[in-house]
Every structure is written in structure tokens, then in C-alpha cells.
PDB file of C-alpha atoms in Angstrom:
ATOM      1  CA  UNK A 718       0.000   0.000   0.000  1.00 46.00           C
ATOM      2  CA  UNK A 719       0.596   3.468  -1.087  1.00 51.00           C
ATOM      3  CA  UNK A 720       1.945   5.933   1.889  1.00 55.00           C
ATOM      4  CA  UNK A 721       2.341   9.461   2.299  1.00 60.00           C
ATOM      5  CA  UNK A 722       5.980  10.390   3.403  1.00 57.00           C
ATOM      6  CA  UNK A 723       7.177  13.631   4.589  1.00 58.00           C
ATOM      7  CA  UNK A 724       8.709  16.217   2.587  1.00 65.00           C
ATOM      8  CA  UNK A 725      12.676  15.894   1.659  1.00 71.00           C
ATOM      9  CA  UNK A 726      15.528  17.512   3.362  1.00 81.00           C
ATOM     10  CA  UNK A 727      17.426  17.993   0.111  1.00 91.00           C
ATOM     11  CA  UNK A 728      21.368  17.313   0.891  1.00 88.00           C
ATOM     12  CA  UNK A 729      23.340  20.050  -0.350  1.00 91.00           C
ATOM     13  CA  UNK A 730      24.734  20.209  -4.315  1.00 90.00           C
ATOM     14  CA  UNK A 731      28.219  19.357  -4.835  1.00 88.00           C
ATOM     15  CA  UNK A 732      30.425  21.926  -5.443  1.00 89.00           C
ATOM     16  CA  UNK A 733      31.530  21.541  -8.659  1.00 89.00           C
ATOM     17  CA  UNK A 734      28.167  21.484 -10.607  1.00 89.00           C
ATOM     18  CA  UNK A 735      27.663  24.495 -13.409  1.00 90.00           C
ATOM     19  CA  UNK A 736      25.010  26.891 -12.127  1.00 90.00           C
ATOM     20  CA  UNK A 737      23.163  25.141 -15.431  1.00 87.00           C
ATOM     21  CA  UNK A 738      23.020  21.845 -13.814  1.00 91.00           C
ATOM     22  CA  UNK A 739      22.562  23.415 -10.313  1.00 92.00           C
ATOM     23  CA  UNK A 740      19.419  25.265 -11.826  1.00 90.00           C
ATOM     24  CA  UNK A 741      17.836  22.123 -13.189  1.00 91.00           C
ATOM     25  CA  UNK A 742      18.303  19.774  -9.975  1.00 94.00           C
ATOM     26  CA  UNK A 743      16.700  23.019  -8.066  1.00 93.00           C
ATOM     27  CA  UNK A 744      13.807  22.666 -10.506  1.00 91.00           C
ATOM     28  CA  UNK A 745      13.553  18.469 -10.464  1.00 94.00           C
ATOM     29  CA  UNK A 746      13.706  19.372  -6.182  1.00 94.00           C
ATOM     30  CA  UNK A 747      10.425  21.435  -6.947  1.00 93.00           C
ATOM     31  CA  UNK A 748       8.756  19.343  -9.082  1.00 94.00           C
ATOM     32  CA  UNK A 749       9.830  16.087  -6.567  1.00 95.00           C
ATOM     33  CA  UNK A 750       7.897  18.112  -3.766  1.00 94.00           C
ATOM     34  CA  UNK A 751       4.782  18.712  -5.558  1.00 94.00           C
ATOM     35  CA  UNK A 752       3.672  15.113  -4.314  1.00 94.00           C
ATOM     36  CA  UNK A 753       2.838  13.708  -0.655  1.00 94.00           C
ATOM     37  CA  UNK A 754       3.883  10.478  -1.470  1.00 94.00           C
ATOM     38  CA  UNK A 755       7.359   8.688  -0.502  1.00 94.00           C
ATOM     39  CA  UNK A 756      10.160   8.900  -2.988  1.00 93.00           C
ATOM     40  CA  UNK A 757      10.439   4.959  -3.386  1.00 94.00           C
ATOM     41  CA  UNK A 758       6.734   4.837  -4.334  1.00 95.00           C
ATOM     42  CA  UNK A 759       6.939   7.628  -6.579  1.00 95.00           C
ATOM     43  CA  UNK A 760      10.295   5.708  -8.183  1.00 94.00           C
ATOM     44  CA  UNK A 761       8.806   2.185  -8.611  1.00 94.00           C
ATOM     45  CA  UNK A 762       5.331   3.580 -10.491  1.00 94.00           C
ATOM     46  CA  UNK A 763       8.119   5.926 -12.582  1.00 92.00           C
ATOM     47  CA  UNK A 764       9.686   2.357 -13.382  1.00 92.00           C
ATOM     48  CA  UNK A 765      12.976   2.970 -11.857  1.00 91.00           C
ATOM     49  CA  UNK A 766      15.113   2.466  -9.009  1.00 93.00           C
ATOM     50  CA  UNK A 767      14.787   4.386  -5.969  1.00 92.00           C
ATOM     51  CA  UNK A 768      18.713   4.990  -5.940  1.00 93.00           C
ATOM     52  CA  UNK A 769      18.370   6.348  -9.787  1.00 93.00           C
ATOM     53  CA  UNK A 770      15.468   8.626  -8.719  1.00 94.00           C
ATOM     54  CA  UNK A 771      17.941   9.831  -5.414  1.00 93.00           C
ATOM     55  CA  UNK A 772      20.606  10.380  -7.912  1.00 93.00           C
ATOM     56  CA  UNK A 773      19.050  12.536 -10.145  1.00 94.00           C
ATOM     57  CA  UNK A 774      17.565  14.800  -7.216  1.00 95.00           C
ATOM     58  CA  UNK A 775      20.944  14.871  -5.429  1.00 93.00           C
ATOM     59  CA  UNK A 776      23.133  16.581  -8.722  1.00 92.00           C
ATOM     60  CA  UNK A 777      24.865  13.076  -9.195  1.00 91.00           C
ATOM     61  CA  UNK A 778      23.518  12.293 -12.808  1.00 91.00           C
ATOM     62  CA  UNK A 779      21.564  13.881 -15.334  1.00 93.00           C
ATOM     63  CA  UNK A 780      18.123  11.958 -16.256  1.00 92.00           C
ATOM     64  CA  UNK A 781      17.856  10.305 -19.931  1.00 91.00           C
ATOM     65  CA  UNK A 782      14.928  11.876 -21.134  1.00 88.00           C
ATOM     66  CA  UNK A 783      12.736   8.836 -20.583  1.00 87.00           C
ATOM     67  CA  UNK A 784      13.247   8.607 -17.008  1.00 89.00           C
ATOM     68  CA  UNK A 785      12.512  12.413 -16.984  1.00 91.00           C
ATOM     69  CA  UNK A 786       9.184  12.344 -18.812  1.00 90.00           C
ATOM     70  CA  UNK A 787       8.367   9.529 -16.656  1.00 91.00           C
ATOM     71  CA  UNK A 788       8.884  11.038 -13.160  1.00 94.00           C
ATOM     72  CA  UNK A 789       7.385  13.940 -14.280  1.00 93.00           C
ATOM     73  CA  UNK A 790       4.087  11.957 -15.081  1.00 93.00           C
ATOM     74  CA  UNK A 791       3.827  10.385 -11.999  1.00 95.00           C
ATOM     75  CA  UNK A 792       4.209  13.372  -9.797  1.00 95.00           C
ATOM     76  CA  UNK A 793       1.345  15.045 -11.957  1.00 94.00           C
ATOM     77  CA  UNK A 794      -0.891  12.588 -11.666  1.00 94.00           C
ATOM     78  CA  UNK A 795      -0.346  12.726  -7.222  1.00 95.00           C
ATOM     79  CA  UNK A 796      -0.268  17.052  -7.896  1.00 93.00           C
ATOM     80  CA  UNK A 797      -3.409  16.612  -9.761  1.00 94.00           C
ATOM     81  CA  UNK A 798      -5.235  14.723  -7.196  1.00 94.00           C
ATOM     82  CA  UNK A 799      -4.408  16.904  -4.502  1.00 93.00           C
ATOM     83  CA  UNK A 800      -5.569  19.799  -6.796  1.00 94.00           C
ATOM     84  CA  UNK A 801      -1.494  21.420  -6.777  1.00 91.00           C
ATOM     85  CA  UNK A 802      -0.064  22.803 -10.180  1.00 91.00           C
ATOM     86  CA  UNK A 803       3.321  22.125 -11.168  1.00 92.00           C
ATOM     87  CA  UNK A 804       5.536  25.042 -10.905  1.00 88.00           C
ATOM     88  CA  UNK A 805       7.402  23.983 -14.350  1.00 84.00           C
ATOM     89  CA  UNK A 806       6.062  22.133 -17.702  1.00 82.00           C
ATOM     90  CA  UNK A 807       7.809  19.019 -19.250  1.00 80.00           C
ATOM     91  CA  UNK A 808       9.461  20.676 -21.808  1.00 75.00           C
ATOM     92  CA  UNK A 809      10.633  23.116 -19.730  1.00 78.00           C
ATOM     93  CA  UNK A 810      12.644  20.541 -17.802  1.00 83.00           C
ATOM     94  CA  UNK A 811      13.771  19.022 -21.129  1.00 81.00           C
ATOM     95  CA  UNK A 812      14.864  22.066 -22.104  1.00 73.00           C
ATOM     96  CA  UNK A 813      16.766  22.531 -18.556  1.00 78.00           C
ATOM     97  CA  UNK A 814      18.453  18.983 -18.981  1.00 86.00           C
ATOM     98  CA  UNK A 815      19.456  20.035 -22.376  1.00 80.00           C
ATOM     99  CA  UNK A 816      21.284  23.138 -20.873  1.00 80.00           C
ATOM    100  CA  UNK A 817      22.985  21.026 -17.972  1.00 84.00           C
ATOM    101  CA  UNK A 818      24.335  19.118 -20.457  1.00 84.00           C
ATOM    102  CA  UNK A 819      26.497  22.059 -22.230  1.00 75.00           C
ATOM    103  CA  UNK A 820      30.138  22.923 -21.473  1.00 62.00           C
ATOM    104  CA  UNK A 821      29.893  26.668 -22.511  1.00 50.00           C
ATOM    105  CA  UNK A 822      33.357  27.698 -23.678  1.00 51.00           C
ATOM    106  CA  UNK A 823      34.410  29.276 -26.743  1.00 43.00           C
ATOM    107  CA  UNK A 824      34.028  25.553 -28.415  1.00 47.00           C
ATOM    108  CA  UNK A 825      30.577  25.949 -27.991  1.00 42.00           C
ATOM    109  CA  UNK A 826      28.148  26.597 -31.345  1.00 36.00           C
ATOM    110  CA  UNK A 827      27.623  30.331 -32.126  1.00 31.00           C
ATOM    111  CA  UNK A 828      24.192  31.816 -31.761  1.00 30.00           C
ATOM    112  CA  UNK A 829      23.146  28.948 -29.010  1.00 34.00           C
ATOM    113  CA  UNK A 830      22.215  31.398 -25.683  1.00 36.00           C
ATOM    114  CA  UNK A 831      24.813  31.934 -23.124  1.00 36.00           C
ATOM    115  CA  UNK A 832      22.846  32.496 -20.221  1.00 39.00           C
ATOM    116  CA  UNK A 833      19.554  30.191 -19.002  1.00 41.00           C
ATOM    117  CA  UNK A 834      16.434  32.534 -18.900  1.00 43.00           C
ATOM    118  CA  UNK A 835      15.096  32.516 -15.015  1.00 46.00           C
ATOM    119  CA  UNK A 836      12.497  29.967 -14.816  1.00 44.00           C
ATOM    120  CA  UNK A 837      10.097  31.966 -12.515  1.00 45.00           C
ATOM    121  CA  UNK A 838      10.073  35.339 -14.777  1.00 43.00           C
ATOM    122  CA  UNK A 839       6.786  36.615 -16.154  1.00 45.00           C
ATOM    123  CA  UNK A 840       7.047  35.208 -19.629  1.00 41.00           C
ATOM    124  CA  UNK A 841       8.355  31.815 -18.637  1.00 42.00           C
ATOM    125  CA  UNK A 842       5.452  31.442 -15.699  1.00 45.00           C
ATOM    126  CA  UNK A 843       2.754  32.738 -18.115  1.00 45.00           C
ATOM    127  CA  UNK A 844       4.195  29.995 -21.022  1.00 44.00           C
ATOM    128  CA  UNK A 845       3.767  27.562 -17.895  1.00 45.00           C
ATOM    129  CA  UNK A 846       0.147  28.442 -17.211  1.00 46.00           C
ATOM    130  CA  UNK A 847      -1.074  28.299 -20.758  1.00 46.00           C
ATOM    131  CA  UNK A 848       0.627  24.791 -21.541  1.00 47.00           C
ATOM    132  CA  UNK A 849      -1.059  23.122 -18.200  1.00 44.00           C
ATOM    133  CA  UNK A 850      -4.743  25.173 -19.075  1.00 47.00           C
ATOM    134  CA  UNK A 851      -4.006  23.630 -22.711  1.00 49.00           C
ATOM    135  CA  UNK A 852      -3.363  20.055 -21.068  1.00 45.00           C
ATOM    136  CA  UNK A 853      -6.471  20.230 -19.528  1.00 44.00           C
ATOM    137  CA  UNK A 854      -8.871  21.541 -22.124  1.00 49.00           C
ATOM    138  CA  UNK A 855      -7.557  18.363 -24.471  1.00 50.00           C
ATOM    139  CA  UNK A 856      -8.056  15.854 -21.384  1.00 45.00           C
ATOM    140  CA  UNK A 857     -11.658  17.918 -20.862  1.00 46.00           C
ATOM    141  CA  UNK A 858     -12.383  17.359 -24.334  1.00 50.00           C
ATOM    142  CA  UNK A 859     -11.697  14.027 -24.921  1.00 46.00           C
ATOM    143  CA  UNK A 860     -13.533  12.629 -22.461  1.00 44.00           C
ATOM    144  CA  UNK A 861     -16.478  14.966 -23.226  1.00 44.00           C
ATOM    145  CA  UNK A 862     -17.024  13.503 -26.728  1.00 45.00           C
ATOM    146  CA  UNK A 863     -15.427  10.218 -26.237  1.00 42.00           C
ATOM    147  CA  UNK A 864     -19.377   9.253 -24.524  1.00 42.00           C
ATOM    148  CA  UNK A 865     -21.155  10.602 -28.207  1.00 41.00           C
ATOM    149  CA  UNK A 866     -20.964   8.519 -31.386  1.00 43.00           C
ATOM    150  CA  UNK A 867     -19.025  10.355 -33.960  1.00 43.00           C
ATOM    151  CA  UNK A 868     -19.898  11.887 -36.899  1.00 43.00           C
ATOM    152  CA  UNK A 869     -20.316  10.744 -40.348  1.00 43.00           C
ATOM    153  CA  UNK A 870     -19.345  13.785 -42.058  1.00 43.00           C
ATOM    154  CA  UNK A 871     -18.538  17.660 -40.559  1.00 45.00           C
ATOM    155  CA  UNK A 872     -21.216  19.642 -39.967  1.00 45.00           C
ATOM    156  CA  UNK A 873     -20.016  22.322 -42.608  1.00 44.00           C
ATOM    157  CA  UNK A 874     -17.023  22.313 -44.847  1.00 47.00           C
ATOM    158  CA  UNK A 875     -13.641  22.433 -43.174  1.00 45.00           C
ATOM    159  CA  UNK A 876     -12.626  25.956 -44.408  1.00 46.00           C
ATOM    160  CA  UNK A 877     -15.968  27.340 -42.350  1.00 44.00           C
ATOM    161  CA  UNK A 878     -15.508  25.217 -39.381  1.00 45.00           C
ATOM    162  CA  UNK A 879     -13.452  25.194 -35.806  1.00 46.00           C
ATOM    163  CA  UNK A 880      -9.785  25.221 -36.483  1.00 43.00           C
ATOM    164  CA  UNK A 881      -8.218  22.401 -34.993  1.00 45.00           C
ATOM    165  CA  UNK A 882      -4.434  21.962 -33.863  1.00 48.00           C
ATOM    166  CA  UNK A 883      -3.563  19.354 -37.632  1.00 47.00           C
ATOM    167  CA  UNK A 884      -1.967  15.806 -35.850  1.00 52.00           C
ATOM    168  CA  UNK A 885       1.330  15.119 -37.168  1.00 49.00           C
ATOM    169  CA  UNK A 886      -0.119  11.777 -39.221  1.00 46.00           C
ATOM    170  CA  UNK A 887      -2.683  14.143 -41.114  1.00 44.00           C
ATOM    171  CA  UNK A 888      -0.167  14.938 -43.752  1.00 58.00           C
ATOM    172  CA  UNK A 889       2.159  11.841 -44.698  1.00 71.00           C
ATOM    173  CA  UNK A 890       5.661  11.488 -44.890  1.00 84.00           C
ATOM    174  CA  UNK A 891       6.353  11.259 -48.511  1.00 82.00           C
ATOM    175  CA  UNK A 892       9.324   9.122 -48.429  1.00 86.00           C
ATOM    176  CA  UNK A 893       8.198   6.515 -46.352  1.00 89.00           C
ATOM    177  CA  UNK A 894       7.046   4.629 -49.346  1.00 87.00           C
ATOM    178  CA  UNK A 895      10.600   4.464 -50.353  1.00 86.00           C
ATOM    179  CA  UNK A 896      12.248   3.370 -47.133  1.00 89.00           C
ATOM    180  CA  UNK A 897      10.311   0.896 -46.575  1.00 89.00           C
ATOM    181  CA  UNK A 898      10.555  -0.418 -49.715  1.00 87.00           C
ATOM    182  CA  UNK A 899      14.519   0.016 -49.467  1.00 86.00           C
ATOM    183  CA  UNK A 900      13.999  -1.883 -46.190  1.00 89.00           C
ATOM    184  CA  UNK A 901      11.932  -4.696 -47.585  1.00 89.00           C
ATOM    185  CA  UNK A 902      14.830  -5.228 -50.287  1.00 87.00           C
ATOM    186  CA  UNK A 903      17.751  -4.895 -47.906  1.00 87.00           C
ATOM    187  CA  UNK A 904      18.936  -1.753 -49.245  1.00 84.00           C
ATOM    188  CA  UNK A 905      20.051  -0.787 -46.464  1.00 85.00           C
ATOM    189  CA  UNK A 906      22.958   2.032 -47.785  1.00 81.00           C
ATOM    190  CA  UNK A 907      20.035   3.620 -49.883  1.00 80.00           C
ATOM    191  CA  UNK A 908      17.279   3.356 -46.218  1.00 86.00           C
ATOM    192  CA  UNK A 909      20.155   5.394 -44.521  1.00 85.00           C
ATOM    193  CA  UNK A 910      20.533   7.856 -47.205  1.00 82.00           C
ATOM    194  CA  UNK A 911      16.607   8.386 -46.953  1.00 86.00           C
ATOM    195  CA  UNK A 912      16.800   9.113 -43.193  1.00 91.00           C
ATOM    196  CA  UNK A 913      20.305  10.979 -43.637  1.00 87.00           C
ATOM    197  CA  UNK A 914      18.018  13.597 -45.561  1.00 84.00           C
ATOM    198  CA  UNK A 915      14.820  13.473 -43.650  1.00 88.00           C
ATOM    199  CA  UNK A 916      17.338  14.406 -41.006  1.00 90.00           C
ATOM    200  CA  UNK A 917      19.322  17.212 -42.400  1.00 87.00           C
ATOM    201  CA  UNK A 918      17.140  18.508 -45.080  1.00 87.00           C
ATOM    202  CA  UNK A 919      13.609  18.697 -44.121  1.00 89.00           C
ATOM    203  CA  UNK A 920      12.354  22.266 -42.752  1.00 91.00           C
ATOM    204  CA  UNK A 921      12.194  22.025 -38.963  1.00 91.00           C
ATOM    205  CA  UNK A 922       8.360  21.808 -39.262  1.00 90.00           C
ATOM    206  CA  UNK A 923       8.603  18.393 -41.173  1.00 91.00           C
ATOM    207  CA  UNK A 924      11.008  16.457 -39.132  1.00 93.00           C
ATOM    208  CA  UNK A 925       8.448  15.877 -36.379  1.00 93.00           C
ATOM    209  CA  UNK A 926       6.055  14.531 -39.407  1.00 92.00           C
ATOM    210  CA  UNK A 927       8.572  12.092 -40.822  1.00 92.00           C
ATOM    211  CA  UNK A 928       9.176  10.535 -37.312  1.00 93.00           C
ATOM    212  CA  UNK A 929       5.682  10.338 -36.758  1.00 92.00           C
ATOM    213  CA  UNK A 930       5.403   8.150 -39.670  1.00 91.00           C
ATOM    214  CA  UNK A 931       8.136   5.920 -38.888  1.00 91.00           C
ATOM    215  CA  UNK A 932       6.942   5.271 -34.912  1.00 90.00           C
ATOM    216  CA  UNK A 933       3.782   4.703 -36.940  1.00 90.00           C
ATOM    217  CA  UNK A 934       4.694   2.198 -39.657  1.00 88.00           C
ATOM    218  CA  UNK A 935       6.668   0.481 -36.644  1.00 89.00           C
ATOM    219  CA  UNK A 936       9.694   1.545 -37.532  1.00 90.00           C
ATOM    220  CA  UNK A 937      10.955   2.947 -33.947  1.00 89.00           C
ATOM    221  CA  UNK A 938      14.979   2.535 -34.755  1.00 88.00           C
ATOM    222  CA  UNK A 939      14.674   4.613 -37.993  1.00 90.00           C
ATOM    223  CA  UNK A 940      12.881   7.331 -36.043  1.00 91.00           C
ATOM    224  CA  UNK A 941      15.268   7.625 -33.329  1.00 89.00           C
ATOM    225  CA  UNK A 942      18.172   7.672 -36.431  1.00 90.00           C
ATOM    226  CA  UNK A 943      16.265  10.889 -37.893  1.00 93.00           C
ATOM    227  CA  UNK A 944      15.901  12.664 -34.149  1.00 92.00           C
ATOM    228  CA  UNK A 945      19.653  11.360 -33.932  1.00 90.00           C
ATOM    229  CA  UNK A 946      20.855  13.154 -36.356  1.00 89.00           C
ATOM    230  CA  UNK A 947      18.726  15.958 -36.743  1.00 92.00           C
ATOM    231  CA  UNK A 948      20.315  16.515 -33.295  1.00 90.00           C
ATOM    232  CA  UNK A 949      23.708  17.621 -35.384  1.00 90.00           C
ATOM    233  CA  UNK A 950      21.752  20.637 -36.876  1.00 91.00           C
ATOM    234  CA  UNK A 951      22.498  24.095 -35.537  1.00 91.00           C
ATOM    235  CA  UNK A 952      21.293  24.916 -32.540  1.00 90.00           C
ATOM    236  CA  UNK A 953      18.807  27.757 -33.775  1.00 91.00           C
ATOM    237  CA  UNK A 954      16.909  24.233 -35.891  1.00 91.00           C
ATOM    238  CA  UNK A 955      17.411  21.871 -33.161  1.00 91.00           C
ATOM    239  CA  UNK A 956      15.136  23.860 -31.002  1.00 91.00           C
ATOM    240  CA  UNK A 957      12.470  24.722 -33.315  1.00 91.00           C
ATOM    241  CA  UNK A 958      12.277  21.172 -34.511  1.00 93.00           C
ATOM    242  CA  UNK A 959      11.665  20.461 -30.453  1.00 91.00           C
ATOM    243  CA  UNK A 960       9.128  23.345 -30.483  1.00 90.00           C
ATOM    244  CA  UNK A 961       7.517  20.946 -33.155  1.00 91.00           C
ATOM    245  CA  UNK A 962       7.356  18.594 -31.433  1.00 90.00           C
ATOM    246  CA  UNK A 963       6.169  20.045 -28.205  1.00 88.00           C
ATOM    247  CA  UNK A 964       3.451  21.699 -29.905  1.00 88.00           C
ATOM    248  CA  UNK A 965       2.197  18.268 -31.022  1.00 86.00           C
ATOM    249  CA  UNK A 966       2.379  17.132 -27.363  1.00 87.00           C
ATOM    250  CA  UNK A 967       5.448  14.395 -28.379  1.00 88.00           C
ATOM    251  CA  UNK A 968       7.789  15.184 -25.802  1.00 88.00           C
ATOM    252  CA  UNK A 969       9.532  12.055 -25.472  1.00 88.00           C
ATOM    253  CA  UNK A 970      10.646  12.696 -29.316  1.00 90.00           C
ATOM    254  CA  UNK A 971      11.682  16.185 -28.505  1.00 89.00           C
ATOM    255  CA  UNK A 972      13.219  15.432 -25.176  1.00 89.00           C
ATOM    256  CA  UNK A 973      15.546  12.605 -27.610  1.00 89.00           C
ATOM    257  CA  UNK A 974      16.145  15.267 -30.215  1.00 90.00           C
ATOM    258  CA  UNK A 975      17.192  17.171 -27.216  1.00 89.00           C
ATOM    259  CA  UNK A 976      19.438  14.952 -25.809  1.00 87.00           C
ATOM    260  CA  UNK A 977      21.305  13.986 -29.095  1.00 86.00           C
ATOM    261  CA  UNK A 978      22.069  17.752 -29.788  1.00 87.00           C
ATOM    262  CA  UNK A 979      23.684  18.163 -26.523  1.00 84.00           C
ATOM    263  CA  UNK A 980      25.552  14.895 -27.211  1.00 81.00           C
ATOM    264  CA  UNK A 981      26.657  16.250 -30.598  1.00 77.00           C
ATOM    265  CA  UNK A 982      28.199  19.242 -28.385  1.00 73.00           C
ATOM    266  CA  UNK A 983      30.384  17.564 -26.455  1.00 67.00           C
TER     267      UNK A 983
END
């Protein structure tokens, strides 16, 4: 059974992390406190170790993005029921873990920010509030008209009607065809040059859309080989490709694009 535990006395942050690093522990801390239950219950429904979980809250490893998006579920779920708000959004954090990641020194890409905006300014906060509001109009809706049969046709033609936020499946891919036909033949070298340019070439828009359709057609490792090396983009792309994706509420996808720029960085 379940328990409610009391709140954490954080141990202090080692000395030697980057005020980057230092900034997004602070912000995990928060986010950690935001439920009543014990850490080792929060850890096992997250599906990982209570040591891993202590680790990442105590500065001594950064999260993979998985085990980010993960413990951030479960502690929304427990905020939710206890009708608390998060202080910080998903991709916020992803965004955070991205930064904790970066040695800045004159190695570092032009044009990427120097300095980490202050999570709790006006613009940030107000970003905050309108992403949780918008998580909870699309939970609202669905189960609103999830109990009424749907529609055989629109009630008036789609240029008159509600404007809806277009899924990322609406429009295909237009290579996937081709890979998979490359893949069915075990052309393997021509596959790879397929996903080299749906990596590198696509506007930042479209590289959510051509993942989509791979994770769709079940084919999760070419996927993670376009967010791979999309990840080797400039810095300016990288981000608005995660924007993509973060608009179309995919933020394990942006999280990995995430992760593989800062990888590419180092």
C-alpha cells in the first residue's frame, strides 16, 4: 500500500556542478515536492530504481529523457489529485536537462544562448500556465465527446468550421514509401541515405512529421536515427524542430532530439 511520506531535506549540491546543472536539480527538487507520497513509491510507479530517482535529485547524474518524462508523469498525476499545479512544464525541464548538459566555452556553437532565462520570470510562468490550461482543455475534451458517437461527415465544410491543432499523421511522410521499400529489399545504404536527408534537409516543421510516420509504420529505430541526427543541426533548428514537437504534445521525441544535440556538443 501506497503511503504518504514527509517532505525531503534535500542534501546540499556538490560543489563543482555548473550553475546550469545546479538550476535544473533546483527545478527536479520542486517538481519532486509537488507530491505527498514517498520517494520509493513515486520511483517504482516511474519504473525505476529508488537509488536512480535519489541520484538525479541529489546533482549526481543527469536523467535520460525517458526517465525524466516519466517522473514527471507520476508526480502530476499525485499534484493533480491533490488539486497542486506544477511550478514547471515538461518541456521546460527538457529544455533545462538540455542546458545542464552544455560545457559553454568558446568551443561551444555560435548563436546557441549563453545564459539560461530565469524559470520563474513573467514570460516563462505565463508559457507555464497556458501549456497546463491547454493540457487540460484536451483531457476535458476528450472525455467529453469520447461518450457521443461520432460523426459521419462535418457539420459544414472544413474551411468554415473550428480550427483544430492538424496531428502530425494528417499529412504523410512522402518518403516513407521508399524506405520501406529500401527496407523490404535490404537496401540498407540507400534506407540510410533516406533518413540521412529526412534528417538534415527537411524544414524544422517536417522532421516531427517524418518521425511520426516511422513510430507509426513500426519503424521505432529509424525514427530515433532521424531525431539522432537531426540533433547535429544548428542549434537555432534543433530547437524549433523540439518546439515541433512540443506543440504536437510528443515530448519524449523532442526530449531525444534534445538529448542527441547536446551529445553532438560535447
Amino acid at each position: 500500500m501506497q503511503q504518504e511520506g514527509p517532505q525531503p531535506h534535500w542534501k546540499p549540491l556538490p560543489g563543482d556542478l555548473s550553475e546550469d546543472r545546479r538550476q535544473f536539480v533546483s527545478c527536479l527538487r520542486e517538481i519532486r515536492e509537488c507530491s505527498p507520497r514517498t520517494q520509493a513509491d513515486i520511483a517504482h510507479d516511474a519504473s525505476q530504481a529508488a537509488t536512480t530517482l535519489s541520484n538525479h535529485l541529489n546533482g549526481g547524474r543527469v536523467p535520460e529523457p525517458q526517465l525524466l518524462i516519466s517522473f514527471y508523469k507520476v508526480v502530476e498525476q499525485d499534484a493533480l489529485a491533490i488539486g497542486v499545479q506544477l511550478p514547471y512544464s515538461v518541456s521546460f525541464l527538457l529544455c533545462l536537462r538540455s542546458r545542464a548538459l552544455m560545457k559553454h566555452c568558446k568551443c561551444c556553437p555560435t548563436g546557441f544562448p549563453v545564459s539560461t532565462p530565469d524559470p520563474r520570470s513573467p514570460a516563462l510562468s505565463s508559457a507555464r500556465h497556458v501549456w497546463h490550461r491547454r493540457r487540460l482543455r484536451n483531457a476535458a475534451r476528450k472525455q467529453k465527446t469520447s461518450s457521443f458517437p461520432a460523426q459521419r461527415s462535418a457539420p459544414v465544410p472544413l474551411p468554415e468550421g473550428d480550427r483544430h491543432p492538424r496531428r502530425l499523421t494528417d499529412e504523410a511522410w512522402t518518403d516513407l514509401e521508399t524506405l520501406t521499400r529500401y527496407l523490404a529489399e535490404g537496401r540498407d545504404r540507400d534506407a540510410s541515405v533516406v533518413l540521412w536527408g529526412a534528417a538534415t534537409t527537411l524544414p524544422a516543421g517536417d522532421v516531427p512529421r517524418a518521425v511520426a510516420a516511422c513510430r507509426s509504420a513500426g519503424l521505432d529505430q529509424e525514427a530515433e536515427t532521424i531525431l539522432i541526427n537531426a540533433g547535429k543541426r544548428d542549434p537555432q533548428t534543433v530547437l524549433d524542430i523540439a518546439a515541433a514537437f512540443h506543440n504536437s504534445l510528443r515530448f519524449e521525441d523532442a526530449g531525444l532530439i534534445l538529448a542527441a544535440a547536446s551529445r553532438a556538443t560535447q
